[in-house]
Short mmCIF file of C-alpha atoms in Angstrom, two decimals:
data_model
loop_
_atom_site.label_atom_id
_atom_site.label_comp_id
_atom_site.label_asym_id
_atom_site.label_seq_id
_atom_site.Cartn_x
_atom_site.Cartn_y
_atom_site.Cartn_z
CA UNK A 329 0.00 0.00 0.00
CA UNK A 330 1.60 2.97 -1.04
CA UNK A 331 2.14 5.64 2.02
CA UNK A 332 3.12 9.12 2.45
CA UNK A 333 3.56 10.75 5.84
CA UNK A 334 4.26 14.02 6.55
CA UNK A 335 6.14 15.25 9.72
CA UNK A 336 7.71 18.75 10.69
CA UNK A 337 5.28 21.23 11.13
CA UNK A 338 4.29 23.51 13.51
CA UNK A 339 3.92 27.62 14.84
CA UNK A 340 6.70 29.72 13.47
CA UNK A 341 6.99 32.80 14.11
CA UNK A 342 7.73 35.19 10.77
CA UNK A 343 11.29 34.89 9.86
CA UNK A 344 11.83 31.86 10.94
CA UNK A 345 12.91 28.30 10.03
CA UNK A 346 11.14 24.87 9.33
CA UNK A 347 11.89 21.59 7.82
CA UNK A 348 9.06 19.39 6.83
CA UNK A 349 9.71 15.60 5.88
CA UNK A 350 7.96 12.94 3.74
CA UNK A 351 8.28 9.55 4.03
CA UNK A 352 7.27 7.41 1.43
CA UNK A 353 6.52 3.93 1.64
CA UNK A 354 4.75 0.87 -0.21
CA UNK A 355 6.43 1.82 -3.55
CA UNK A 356 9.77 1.92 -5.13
CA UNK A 357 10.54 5.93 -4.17
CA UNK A 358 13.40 6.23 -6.34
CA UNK A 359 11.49 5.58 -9.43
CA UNK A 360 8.99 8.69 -8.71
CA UNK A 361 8.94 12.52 -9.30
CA UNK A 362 7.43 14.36 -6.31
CA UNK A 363 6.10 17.62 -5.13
CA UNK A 364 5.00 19.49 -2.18
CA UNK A 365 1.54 21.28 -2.60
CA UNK A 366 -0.07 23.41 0.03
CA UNK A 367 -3.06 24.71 1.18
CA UNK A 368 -4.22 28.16 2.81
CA UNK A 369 -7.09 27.92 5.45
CA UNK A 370 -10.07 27.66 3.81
CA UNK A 371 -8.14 28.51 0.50
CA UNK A 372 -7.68 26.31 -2.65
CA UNK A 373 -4.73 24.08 -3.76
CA UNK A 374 -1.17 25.30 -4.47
CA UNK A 375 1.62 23.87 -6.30
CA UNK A 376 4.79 24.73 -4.54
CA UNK A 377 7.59 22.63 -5.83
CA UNK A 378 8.68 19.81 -7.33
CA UNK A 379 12.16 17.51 -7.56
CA UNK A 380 12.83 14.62 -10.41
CA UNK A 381 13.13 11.10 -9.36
CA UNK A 382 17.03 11.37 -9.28
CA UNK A 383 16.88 14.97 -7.74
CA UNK A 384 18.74 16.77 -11.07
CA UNK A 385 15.36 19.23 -11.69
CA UNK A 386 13.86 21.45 -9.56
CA UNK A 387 11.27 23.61 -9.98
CA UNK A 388 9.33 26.01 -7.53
CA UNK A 389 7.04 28.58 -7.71
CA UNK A 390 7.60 32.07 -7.91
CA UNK A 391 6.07 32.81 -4.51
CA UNK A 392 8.89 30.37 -2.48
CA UNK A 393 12.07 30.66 -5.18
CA UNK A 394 14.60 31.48 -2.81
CA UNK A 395 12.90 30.63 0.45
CA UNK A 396 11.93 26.90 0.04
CA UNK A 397 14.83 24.70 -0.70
CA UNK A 398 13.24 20.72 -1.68
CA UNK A 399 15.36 17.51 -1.83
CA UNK A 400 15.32 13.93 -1.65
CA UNK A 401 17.04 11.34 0.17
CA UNK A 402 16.54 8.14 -2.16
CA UNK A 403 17.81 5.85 0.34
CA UNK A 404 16.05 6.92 3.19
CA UNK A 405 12.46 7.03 1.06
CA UNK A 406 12.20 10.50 2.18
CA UNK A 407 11.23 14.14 0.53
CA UNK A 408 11.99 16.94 2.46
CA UNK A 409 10.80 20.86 2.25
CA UNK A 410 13.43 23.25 3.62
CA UNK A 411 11.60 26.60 4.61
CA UNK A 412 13.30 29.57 5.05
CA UNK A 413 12.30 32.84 5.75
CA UNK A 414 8.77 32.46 6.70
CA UNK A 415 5.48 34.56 6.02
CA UNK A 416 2.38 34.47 7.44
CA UNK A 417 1.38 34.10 3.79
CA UNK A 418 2.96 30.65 4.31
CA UNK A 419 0.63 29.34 6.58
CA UNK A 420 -0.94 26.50 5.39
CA UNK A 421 -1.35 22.56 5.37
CA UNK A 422 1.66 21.37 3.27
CA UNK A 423 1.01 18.51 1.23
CA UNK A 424 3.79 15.80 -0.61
CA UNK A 425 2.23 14.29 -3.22
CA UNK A 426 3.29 11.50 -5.90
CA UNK A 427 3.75 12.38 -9.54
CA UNK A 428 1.70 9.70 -11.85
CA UNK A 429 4.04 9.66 -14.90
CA UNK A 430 1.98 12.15 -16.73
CA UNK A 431 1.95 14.95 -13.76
CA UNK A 432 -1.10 14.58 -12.15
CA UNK A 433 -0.87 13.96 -8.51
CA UNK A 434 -1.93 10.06 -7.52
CA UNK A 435 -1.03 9.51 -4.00
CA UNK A 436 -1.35 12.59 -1.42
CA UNK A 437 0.00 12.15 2.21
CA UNK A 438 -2.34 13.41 4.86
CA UNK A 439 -0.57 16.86 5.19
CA UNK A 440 1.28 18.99 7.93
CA UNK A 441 -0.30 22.32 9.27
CA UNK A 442 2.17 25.20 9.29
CA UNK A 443 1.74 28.44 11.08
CA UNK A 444 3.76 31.21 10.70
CA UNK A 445 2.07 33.99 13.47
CA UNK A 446 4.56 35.88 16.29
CA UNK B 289 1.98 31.08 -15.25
CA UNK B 290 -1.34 29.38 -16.81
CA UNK B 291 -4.47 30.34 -15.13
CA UNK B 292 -7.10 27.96 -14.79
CA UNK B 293 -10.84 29.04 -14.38
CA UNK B 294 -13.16 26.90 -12.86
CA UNK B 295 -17.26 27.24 -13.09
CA UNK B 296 -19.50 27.49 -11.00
CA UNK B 297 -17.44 28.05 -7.62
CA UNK B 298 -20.00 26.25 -6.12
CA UNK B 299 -23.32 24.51 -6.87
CA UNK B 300 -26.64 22.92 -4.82
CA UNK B 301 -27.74 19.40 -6.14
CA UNK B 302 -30.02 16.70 -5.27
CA UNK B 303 -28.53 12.72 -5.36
CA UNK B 304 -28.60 11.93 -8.38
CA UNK B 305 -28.68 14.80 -10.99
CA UNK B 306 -25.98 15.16 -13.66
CA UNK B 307 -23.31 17.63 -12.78
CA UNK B 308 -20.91 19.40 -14.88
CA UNK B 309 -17.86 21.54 -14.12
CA UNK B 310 -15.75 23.54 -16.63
CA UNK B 311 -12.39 24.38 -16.71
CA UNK B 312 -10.78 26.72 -18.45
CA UNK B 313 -7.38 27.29 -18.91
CA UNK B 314 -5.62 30.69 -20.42
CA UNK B 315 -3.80 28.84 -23.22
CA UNK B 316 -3.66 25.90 -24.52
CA UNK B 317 -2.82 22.98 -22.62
CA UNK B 318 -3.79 19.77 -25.06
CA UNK B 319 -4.99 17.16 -22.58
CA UNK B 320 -2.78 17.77 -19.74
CA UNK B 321 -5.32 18.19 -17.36
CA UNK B 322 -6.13 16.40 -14.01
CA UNK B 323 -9.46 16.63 -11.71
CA UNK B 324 -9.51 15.84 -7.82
CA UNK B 325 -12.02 15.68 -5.37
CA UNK B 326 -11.23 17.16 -1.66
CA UNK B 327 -13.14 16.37 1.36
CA UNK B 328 -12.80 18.78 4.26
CA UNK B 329 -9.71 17.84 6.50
CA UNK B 330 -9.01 15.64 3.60
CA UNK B 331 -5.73 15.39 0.77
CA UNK B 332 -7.12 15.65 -2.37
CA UNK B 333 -8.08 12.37 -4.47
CA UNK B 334 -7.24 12.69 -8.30
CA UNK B 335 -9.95 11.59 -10.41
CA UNK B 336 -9.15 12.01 -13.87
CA UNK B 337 -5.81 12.54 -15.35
CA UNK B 338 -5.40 13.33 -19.54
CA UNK B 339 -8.32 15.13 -19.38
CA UNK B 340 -10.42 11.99 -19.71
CA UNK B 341 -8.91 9.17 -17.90
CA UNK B 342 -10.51 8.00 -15.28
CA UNK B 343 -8.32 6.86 -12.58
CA UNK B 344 -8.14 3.36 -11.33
CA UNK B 345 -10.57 2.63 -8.45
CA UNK B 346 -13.18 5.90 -9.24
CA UNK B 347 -16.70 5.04 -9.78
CA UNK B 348 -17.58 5.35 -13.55
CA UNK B 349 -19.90 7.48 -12.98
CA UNK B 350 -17.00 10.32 -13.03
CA UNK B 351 -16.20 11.31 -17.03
CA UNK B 352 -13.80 13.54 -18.46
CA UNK B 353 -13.73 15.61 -21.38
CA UNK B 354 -11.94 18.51 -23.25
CA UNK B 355 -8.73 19.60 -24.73
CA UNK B 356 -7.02 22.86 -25.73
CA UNK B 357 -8.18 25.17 -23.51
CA UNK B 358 -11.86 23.76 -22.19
CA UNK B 359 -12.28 21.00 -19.99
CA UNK B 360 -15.29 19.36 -18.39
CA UNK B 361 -16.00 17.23 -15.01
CA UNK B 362 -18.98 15.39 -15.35
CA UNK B 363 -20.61 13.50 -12.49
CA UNK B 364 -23.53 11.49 -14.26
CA UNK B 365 -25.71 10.79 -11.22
CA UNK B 366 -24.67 12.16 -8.15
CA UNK B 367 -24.21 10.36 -5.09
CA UNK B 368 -24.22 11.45 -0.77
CA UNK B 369 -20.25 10.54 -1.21
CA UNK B 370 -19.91 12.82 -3.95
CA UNK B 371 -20.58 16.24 -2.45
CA UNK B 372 -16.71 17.76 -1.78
CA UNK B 373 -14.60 20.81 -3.51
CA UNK B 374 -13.65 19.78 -6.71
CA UNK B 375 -10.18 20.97 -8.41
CA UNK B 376 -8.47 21.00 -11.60
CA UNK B 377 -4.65 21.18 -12.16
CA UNK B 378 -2.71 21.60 -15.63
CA UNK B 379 0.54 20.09 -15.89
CA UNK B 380 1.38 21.22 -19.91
CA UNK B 381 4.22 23.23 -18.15
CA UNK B 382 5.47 24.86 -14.75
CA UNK B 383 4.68 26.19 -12.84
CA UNK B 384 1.66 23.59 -12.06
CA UNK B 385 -1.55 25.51 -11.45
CA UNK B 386 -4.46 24.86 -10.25
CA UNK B 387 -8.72 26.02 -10.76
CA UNK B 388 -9.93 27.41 -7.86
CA UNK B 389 -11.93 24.78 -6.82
CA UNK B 390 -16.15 24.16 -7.20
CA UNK B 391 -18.05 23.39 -4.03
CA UNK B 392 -20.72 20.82 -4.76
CA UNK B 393 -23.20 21.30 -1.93
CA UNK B 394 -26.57 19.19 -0.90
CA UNK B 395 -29.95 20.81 -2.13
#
């Protein structure tokens, strides 16, 4: 059964740091593209990065380049989501999610909250 | 970025009418288009991907259509489990975008 659980959220206050985790089971990770996709309260989905299944593309959107940092740890089964400098326009449920081969997103974990507030 | 237009944000039905939802997206996206269906406190589920392809386990009572720039979700007799926000999402090119969602609510 294919997995994904999230870990690594929390209250941040604006500035600040956080590192959110993904680990992937029931599936051979290594052979998948992934992404992290969020979600504001009460708001509607966002894309906000994804990393090929070796880890050689990256692509974000505008609204994190140069904040959020994502990698992959292909031996550990894990994605991660390095957050730097954080809004309060950050705050949201932070989703990984599987890439089907054609780009839609199959498997979802069961998301993180993070709240950036001082 | 390509912007994807969803209509209506949000509809009443009764179990089982026929429901459609359009997407539209700015330019043209051939059939790279997935649908999902979100429950509250829920991850999203995909339904479709291609445009049309309905995704292994979803009742068949979920259809797809479209390509280019219009795209239609199509719920052919709606059931109780069915009423949730329902999304689209492009993936022709990054950044990945998504509609803004339709609420399907209980008339």
């Amino acid at each position: 059964e294919v997995q994904l659980v999230e870990s690594g959220g929390g209250l941040v206050q604006p500035g600040g740091s956080l590192r959110l985790s993904c680990a992937a089971s029931g599936f051979t990770f290594s052979s998948y593209e992934m992404n992290w996709v969020r979600q504001a309260p009460g708001k509607g989905l966002e894309w906000v990065s994804y990393i090929s299944s070796s880890g050689s593309t990256i692509y974000y959107a505008d609204s994190v380049k140069g904040r959020f940092t994502i990698s992959r740890d292909n031996a550990k089964n894990s994605l991660y989501l390095q957050m730097n400098s954080l809004r309060a326009e950050d705050t949201a449920v932070y989703y990984c999610a599987r890439d089907l081969w054609v780009g839609a997103k199959d498997y979802w974990g069961q998301g993180t909250l993070v709240t950036v507030s001082s | 970025a390509i912007q994807l237009t969803q209509s209506p944000s949000s509809l009443s039905a009764s179990v089982g009418d026929r429901v459609t939802i359009t997407c539209r997206a700015s330019q043209g996206i051939s059939s790279a288009l997935a649908w999902y269906q979100q429950k509250p406190g829920k991850a999203p589920k995909l339904l479709i991907y291609d445009a049309s392809s309905l995704e292994s386990g979803v009742p068949s009572r979920f259809s797809g259509s479209g390509s280019g720039t219009d795209f239609t979700l199509t719920i052919s007799s709606l059931q109780p489990e069915d009423f949730a926000t329902y999304y689209c999402q492009q993936f022709n090119s990054y950044p990945v975008t998504f509609g803004g969602g339709t609420k399907v609510e209980i008339k």
